[in-house]
Short mmCIF file of C-alpha atoms and ligand atoms in Angstrom, two decimals:
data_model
loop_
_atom_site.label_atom_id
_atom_site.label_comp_id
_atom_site.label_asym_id
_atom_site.label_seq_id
_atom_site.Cartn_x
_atom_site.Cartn_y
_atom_site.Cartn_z
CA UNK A 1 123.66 37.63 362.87
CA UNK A 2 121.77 34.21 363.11
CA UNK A 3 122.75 30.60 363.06
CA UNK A 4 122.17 29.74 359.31
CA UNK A 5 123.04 26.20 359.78
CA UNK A 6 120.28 25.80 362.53
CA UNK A 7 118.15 28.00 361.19
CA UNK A 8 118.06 25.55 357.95
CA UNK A 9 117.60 22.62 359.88
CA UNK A 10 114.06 23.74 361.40
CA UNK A 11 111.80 20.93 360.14
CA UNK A 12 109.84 22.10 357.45
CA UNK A 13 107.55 19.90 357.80
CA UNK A 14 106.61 22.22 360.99
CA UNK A 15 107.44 25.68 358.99
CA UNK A 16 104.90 24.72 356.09
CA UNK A 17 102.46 23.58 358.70
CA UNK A 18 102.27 27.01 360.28
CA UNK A 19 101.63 28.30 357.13
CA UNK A 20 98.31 26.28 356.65
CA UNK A 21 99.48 23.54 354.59
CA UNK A 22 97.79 20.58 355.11
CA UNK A 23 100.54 17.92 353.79
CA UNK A 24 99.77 13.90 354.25
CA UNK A 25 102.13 11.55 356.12
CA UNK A 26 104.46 11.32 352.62
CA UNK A 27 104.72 15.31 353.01
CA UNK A 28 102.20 16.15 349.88
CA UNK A 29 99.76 18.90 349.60
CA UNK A 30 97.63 21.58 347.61
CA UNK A 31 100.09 23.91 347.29
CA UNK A 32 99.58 27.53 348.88
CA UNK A 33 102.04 29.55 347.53
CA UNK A 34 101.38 32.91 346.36
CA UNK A 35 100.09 33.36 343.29
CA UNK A 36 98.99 29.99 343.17
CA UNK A 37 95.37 27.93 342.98
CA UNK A 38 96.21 24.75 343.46
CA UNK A 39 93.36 22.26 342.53
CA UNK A 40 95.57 19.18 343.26
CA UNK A 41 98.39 18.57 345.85
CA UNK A 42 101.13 19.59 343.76
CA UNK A 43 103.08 20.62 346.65
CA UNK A 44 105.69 18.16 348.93
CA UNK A 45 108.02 18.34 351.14
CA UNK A 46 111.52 16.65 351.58
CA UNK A 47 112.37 15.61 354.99
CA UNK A 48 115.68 14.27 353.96
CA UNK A 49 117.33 18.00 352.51
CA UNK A 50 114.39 20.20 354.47
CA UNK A 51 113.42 21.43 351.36
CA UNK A 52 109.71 21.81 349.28
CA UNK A 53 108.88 21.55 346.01
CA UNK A 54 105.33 22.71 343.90
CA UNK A 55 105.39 20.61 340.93
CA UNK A 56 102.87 22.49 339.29
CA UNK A 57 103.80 26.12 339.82
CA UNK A 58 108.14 25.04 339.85
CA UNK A 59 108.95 26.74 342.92
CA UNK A 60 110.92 24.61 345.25
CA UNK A 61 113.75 25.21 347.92
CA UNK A 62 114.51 25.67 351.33
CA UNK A 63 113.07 26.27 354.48
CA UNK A 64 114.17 29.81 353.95
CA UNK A 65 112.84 29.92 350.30
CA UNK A 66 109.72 28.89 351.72
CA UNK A 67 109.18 31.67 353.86
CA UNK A 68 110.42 34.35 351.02
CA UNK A 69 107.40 32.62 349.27
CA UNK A 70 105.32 33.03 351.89
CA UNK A 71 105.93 36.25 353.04
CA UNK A 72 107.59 38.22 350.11
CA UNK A 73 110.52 39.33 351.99
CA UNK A 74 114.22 39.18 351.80
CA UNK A 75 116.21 36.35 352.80
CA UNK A 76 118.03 38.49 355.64
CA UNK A 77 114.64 39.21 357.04
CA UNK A 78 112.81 35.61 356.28
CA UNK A 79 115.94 33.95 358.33
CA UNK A 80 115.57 36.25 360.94
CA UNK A 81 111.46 35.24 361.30
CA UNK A 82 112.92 31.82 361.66
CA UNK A 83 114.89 32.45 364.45
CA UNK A 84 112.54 34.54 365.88
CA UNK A 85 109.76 31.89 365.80
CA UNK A 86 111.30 28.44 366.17
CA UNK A 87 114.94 28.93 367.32
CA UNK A 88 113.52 29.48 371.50
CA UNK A 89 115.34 31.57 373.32
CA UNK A 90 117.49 32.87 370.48
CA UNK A 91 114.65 35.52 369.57
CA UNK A 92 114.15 37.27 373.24
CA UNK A 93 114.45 40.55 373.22
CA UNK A 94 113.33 40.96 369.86
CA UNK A 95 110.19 43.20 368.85
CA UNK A 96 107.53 40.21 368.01
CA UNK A 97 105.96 41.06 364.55
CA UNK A 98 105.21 37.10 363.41
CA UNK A 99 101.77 35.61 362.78
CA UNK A 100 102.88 32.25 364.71
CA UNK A 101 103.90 32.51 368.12
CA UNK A 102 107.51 31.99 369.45
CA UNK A 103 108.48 27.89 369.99
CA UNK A 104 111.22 25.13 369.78
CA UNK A 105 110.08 22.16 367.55
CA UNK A 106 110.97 18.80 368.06
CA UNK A 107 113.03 17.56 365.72
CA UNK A 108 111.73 15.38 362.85
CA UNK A 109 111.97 11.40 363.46
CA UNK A 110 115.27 9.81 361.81
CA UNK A 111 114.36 9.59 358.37
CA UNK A 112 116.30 6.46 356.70
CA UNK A 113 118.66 7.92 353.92
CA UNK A 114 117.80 6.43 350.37
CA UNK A 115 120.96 6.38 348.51
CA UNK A 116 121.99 6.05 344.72
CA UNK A 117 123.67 2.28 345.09
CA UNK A 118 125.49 2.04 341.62
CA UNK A 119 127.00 -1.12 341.94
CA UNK A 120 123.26 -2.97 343.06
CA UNK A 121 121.91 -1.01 340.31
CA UNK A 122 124.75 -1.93 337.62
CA UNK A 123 124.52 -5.60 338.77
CA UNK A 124 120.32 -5.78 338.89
CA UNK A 125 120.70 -4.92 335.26
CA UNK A 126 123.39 -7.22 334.26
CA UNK A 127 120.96 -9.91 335.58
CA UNK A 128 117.95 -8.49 333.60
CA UNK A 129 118.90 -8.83 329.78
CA UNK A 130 115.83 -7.48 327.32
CA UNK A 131 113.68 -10.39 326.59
CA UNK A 132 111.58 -11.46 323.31
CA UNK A 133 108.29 -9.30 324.58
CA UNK A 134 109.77 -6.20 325.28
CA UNK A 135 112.02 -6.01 322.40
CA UNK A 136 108.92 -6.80 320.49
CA UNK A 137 107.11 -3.74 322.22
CA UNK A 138 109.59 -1.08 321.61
CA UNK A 139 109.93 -2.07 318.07
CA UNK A 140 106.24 -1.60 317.74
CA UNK A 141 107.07 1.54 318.70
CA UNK A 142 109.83 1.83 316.22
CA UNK A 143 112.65 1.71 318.38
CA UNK A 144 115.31 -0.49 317.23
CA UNK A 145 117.46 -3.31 318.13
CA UNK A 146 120.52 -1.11 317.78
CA UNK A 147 119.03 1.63 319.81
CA UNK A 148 117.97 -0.53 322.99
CA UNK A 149 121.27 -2.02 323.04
CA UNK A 150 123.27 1.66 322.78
CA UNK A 151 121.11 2.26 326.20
CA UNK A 152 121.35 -1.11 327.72
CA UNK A 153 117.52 -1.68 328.08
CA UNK A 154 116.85 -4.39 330.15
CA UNK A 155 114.15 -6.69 331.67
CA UNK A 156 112.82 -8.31 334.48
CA UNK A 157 112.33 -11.76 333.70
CA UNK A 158 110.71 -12.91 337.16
CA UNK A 159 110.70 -10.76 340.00
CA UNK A 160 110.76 -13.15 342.41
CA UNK A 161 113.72 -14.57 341.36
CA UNK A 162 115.66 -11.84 341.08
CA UNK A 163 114.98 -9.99 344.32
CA UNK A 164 115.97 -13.67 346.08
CA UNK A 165 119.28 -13.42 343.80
CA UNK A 166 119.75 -9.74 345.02
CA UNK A 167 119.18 -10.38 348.49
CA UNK A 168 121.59 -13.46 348.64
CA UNK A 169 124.57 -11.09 346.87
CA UNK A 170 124.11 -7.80 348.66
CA UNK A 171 121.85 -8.03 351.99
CA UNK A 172 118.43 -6.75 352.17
CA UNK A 173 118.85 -3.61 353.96
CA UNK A 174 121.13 -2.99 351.41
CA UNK A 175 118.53 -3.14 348.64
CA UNK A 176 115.86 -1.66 350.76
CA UNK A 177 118.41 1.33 351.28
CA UNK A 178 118.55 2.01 347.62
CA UNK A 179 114.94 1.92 347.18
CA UNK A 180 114.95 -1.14 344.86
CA UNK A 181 113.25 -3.25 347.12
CA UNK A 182 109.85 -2.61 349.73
CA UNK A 183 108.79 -4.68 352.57
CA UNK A 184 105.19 -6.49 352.07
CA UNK A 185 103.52 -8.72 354.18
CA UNK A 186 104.26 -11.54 351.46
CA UNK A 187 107.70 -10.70 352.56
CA UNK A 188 110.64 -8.47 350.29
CA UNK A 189 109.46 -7.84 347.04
CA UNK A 190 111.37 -6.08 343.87
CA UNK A 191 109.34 -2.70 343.37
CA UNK A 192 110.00 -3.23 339.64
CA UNK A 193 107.18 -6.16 338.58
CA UNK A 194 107.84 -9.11 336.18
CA UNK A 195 108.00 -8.13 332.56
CA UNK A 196 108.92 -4.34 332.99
CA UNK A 197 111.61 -2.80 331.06
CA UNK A 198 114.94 -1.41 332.79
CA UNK A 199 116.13 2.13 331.75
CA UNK A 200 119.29 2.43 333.20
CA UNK A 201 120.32 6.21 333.89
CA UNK A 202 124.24 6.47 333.31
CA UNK A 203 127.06 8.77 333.75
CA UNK A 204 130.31 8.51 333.71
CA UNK A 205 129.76 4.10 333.20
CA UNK A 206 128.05 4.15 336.44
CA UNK A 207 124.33 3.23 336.75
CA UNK A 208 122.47 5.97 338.88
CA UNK A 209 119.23 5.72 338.68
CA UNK A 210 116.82 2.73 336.76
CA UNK A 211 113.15 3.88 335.45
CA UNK A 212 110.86 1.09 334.83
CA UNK A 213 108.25 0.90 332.17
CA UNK A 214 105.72 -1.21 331.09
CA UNK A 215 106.37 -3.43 328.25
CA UNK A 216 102.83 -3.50 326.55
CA UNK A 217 100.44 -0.65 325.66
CA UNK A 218 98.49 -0.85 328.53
CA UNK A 219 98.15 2.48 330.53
CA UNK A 220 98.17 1.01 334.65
CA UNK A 221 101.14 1.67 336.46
CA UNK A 222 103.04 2.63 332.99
CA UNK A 223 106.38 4.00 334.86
CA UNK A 224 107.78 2.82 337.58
CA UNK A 225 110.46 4.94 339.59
CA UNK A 226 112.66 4.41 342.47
CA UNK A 227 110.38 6.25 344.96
CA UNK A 228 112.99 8.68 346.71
CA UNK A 229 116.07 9.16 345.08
CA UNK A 230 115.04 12.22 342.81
CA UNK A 231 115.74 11.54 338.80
CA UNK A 232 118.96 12.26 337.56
CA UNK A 233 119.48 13.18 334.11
CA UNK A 234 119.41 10.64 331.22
CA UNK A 235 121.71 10.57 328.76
CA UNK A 236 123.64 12.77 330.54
CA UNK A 237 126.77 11.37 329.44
CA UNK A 238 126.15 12.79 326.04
CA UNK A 239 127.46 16.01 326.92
CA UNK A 240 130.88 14.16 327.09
CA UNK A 241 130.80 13.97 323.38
CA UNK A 242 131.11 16.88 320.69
CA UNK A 243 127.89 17.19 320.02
CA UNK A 244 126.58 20.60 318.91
CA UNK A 245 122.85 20.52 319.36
CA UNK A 246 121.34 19.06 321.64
CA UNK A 247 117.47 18.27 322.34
CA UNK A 248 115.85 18.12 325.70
CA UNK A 249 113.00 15.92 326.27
CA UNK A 250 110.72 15.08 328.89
CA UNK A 251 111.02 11.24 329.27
CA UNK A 252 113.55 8.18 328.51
CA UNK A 253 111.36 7.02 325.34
CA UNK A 254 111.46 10.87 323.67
CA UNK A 255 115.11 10.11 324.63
CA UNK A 256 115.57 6.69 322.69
CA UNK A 257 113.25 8.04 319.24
CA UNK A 258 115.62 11.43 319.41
CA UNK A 259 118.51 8.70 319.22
CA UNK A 260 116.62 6.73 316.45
CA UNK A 261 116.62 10.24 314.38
CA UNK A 262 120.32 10.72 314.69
CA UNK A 263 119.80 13.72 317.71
CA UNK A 264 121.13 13.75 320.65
CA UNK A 265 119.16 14.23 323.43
CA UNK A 266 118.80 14.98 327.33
CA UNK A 267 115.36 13.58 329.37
CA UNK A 268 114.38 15.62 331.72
CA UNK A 269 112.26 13.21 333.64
CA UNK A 270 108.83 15.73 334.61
CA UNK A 271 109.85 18.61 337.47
CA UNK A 272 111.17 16.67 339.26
CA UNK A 273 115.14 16.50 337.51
CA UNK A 274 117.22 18.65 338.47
CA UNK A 275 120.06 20.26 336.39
CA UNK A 276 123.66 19.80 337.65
CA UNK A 277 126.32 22.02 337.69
CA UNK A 278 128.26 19.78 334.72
CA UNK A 279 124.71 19.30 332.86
CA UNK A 280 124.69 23.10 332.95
CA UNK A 281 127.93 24.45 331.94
CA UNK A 282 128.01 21.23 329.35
CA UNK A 283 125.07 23.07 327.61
CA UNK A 284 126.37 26.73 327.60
CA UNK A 285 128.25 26.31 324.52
CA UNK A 286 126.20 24.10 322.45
CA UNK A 287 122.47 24.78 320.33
CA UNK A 288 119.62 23.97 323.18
CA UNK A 289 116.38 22.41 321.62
CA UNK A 290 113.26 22.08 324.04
CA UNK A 291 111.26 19.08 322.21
CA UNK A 292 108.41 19.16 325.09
CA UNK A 293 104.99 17.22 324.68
CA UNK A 294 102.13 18.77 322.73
CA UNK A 295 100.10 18.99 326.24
CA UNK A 296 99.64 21.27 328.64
CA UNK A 297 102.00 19.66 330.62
CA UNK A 298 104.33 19.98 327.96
CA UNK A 299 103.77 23.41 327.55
CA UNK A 300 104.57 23.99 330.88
CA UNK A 301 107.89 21.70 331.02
CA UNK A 302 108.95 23.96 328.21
CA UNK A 303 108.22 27.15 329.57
CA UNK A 304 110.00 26.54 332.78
CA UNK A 305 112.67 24.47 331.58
CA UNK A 306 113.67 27.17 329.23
CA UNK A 307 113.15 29.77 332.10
CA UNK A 308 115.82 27.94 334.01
CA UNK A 309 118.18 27.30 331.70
CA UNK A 310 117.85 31.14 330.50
CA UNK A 311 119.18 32.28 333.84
CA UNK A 312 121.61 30.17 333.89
CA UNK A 313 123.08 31.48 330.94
CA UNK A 314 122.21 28.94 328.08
CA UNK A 315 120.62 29.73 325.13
CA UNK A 316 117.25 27.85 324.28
CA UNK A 317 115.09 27.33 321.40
CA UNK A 318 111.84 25.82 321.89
CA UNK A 319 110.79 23.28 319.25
CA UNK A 320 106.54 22.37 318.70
CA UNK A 321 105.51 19.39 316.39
CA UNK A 322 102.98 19.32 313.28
CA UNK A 323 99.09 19.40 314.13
CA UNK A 324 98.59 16.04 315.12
CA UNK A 325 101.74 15.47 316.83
CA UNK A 326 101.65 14.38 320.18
CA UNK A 327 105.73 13.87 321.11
CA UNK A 328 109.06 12.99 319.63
CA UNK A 329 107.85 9.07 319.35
CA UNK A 330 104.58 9.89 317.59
CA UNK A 331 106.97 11.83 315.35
CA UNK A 332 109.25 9.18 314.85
CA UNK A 333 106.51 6.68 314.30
CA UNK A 334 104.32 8.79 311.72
CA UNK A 335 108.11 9.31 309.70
CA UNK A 336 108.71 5.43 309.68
CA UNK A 337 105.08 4.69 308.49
CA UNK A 338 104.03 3.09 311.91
CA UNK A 339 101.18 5.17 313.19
CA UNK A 340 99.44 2.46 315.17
CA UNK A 341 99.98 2.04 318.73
ZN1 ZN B 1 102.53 25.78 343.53
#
């Protein structure tokens, strides 16, 4: 038998690095899974779970996932290569049949733990109420006053200001623990600029995660996201309601049109979000629509997303748009006689 909790622990960092991948200081890299010709570095690593994830092919897990990638074989066997090759002394004795010789790793520098803050999150958007412009914007893109105020949009007004605010109510290592705010050699700064729009992510009244966008057409920077916490769900709380059907999209403003057409809707924000227990078992019993992009990208979302949910035992139906079509906002535009942009 081996150690599984130490045998998860061994940095993969050092496990994917033995394997040939050449990953940056972040942990991203072309990704060298099986299977897979990765023109871009779709692949990264997680120091803070010890886990990987290919954003391009979808495969992601553990340290032991990533050597049943690797090498094809079972996870009995791939745990045992583990302890065989970084585990030290644990794998004397034992016939050596690994590509990378026998060592102990150092263990990876403290990594500081980014953590969900609801309550710094729920007040940074009490203090950030939409203004004229980006009302103005999303209406342009013929979402409504009603809608924006059923998700609580809001808006930085000055950036500044508000990460001085911040810092004088909750500490700055509190705010630089959540993510919401970077140190620059101008001194703390909010990571969400003057101007941008506030999605706030909730569930169950809390405020879990904010998304940032833009609030003019221009296409620099367009989303901003808190940098490590990995995307919840949004909308999720719609699977407390009775709704039958339900659409999955892949962003906040696919999310916001769906709600414009009287649907509800799930955003899936890129590979990234991941599917909870409760987001799973609150789709088993209800109609599953896939609304994905008319992009490759799209394509993609839809064919994995629906893979997923498949083996997880809900039923999917996946959903394209007329020729001409782009995403749910396009079609929402086009019906309310607003095709400009
Ligand atoms: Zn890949």
């Amino acid at each position: 038998m081996f150690d599984l909790e130490r045998i998860k622990t061994i940095p993969i960092a050092a496990v994917a690095r033995d394997f040939g991948f050449k990953l940056s200081q972040t942990g991203a890299g072309r990704c060298l899974l099986p299977g897979h010709d990765d023109k871009n570095p779709s692949f990264s690593i997680r120091r803070l779970n010890n886990s990987f994830r290919c954003f391009a092919c979808g495969r992601h897990g553990s340290v032991i996932d990533l050597v049943i990638e690797m090498e094809g074989v079972s996870f009995n066997e791939a745990c045992s290569r583990l302890r065989d090759r970084y585990v030290g002394a644990a794998g004397k004795g034992r016939p050596r049949q690994m590509r990378a010789p026998t060592k102990v790793i150092d263990v990876d520098p403290p990594v500081p733990d980014i953590v969900a803050d609801q309550e710094v999150f729920g007040w940074l958007l009490d203090q950030s109420p939409l203004l004229a412009s980006g009302r103005d914007y999303m209406v342009s893109r013929s979402i409504s006053h009603a809608t924006l105020e059923h998700f609580k949009v809001g808006q930085v007004a000055n950036r500044q200001t508000l990460v001085r605010v911040c810092i004088e109510r909750f500490g700055l290592s509190r705010l630089q623990k959540c993510g919401l705010v970077t140190d620059t050699r101008f001194g703390p700064e909010l990571i969400f600029p003057s101007g941008y729009l506030l999605f706030p992510f909730v569930s169950q009244g809390a405020v879990q995660y904010i998304q940032a966008r833009r609030s003019d057409a221009m296409p620099q920077r367009r989303w901003i996201s808190l940098a490590k916490l990995p995307p919840p769900i949004f909308n999720l709380d719609i699977l407390a309601t009775g709704v039958t059907t339900v659409a999955i999209c892949e962003g906040v403003t696919d999310v916001l049109s769906a709600h414009e057409l009287s649907r509800a809707a799930l955003g899936l924000l890129g590979a990234s979000s991941k599917l909870s227990k409760e987001a799973i078992s609150g789709l088993r019993n209800r109609n599953v629509i896939i609304m994905a992009d008319a992009d490759a990208a799209g394509s993609s979302f839809a064919q994995r997303t629906s893979k997923s949910l498949q083996a997880l035992g809900v039923t999917v139906a996946l959903k394209s748009f007329p020729p001409g079509v782009n995403d749910l906002n396009d079609y929402l535009r086009i019906k309310r006689g607003n095709k400009a942009s």
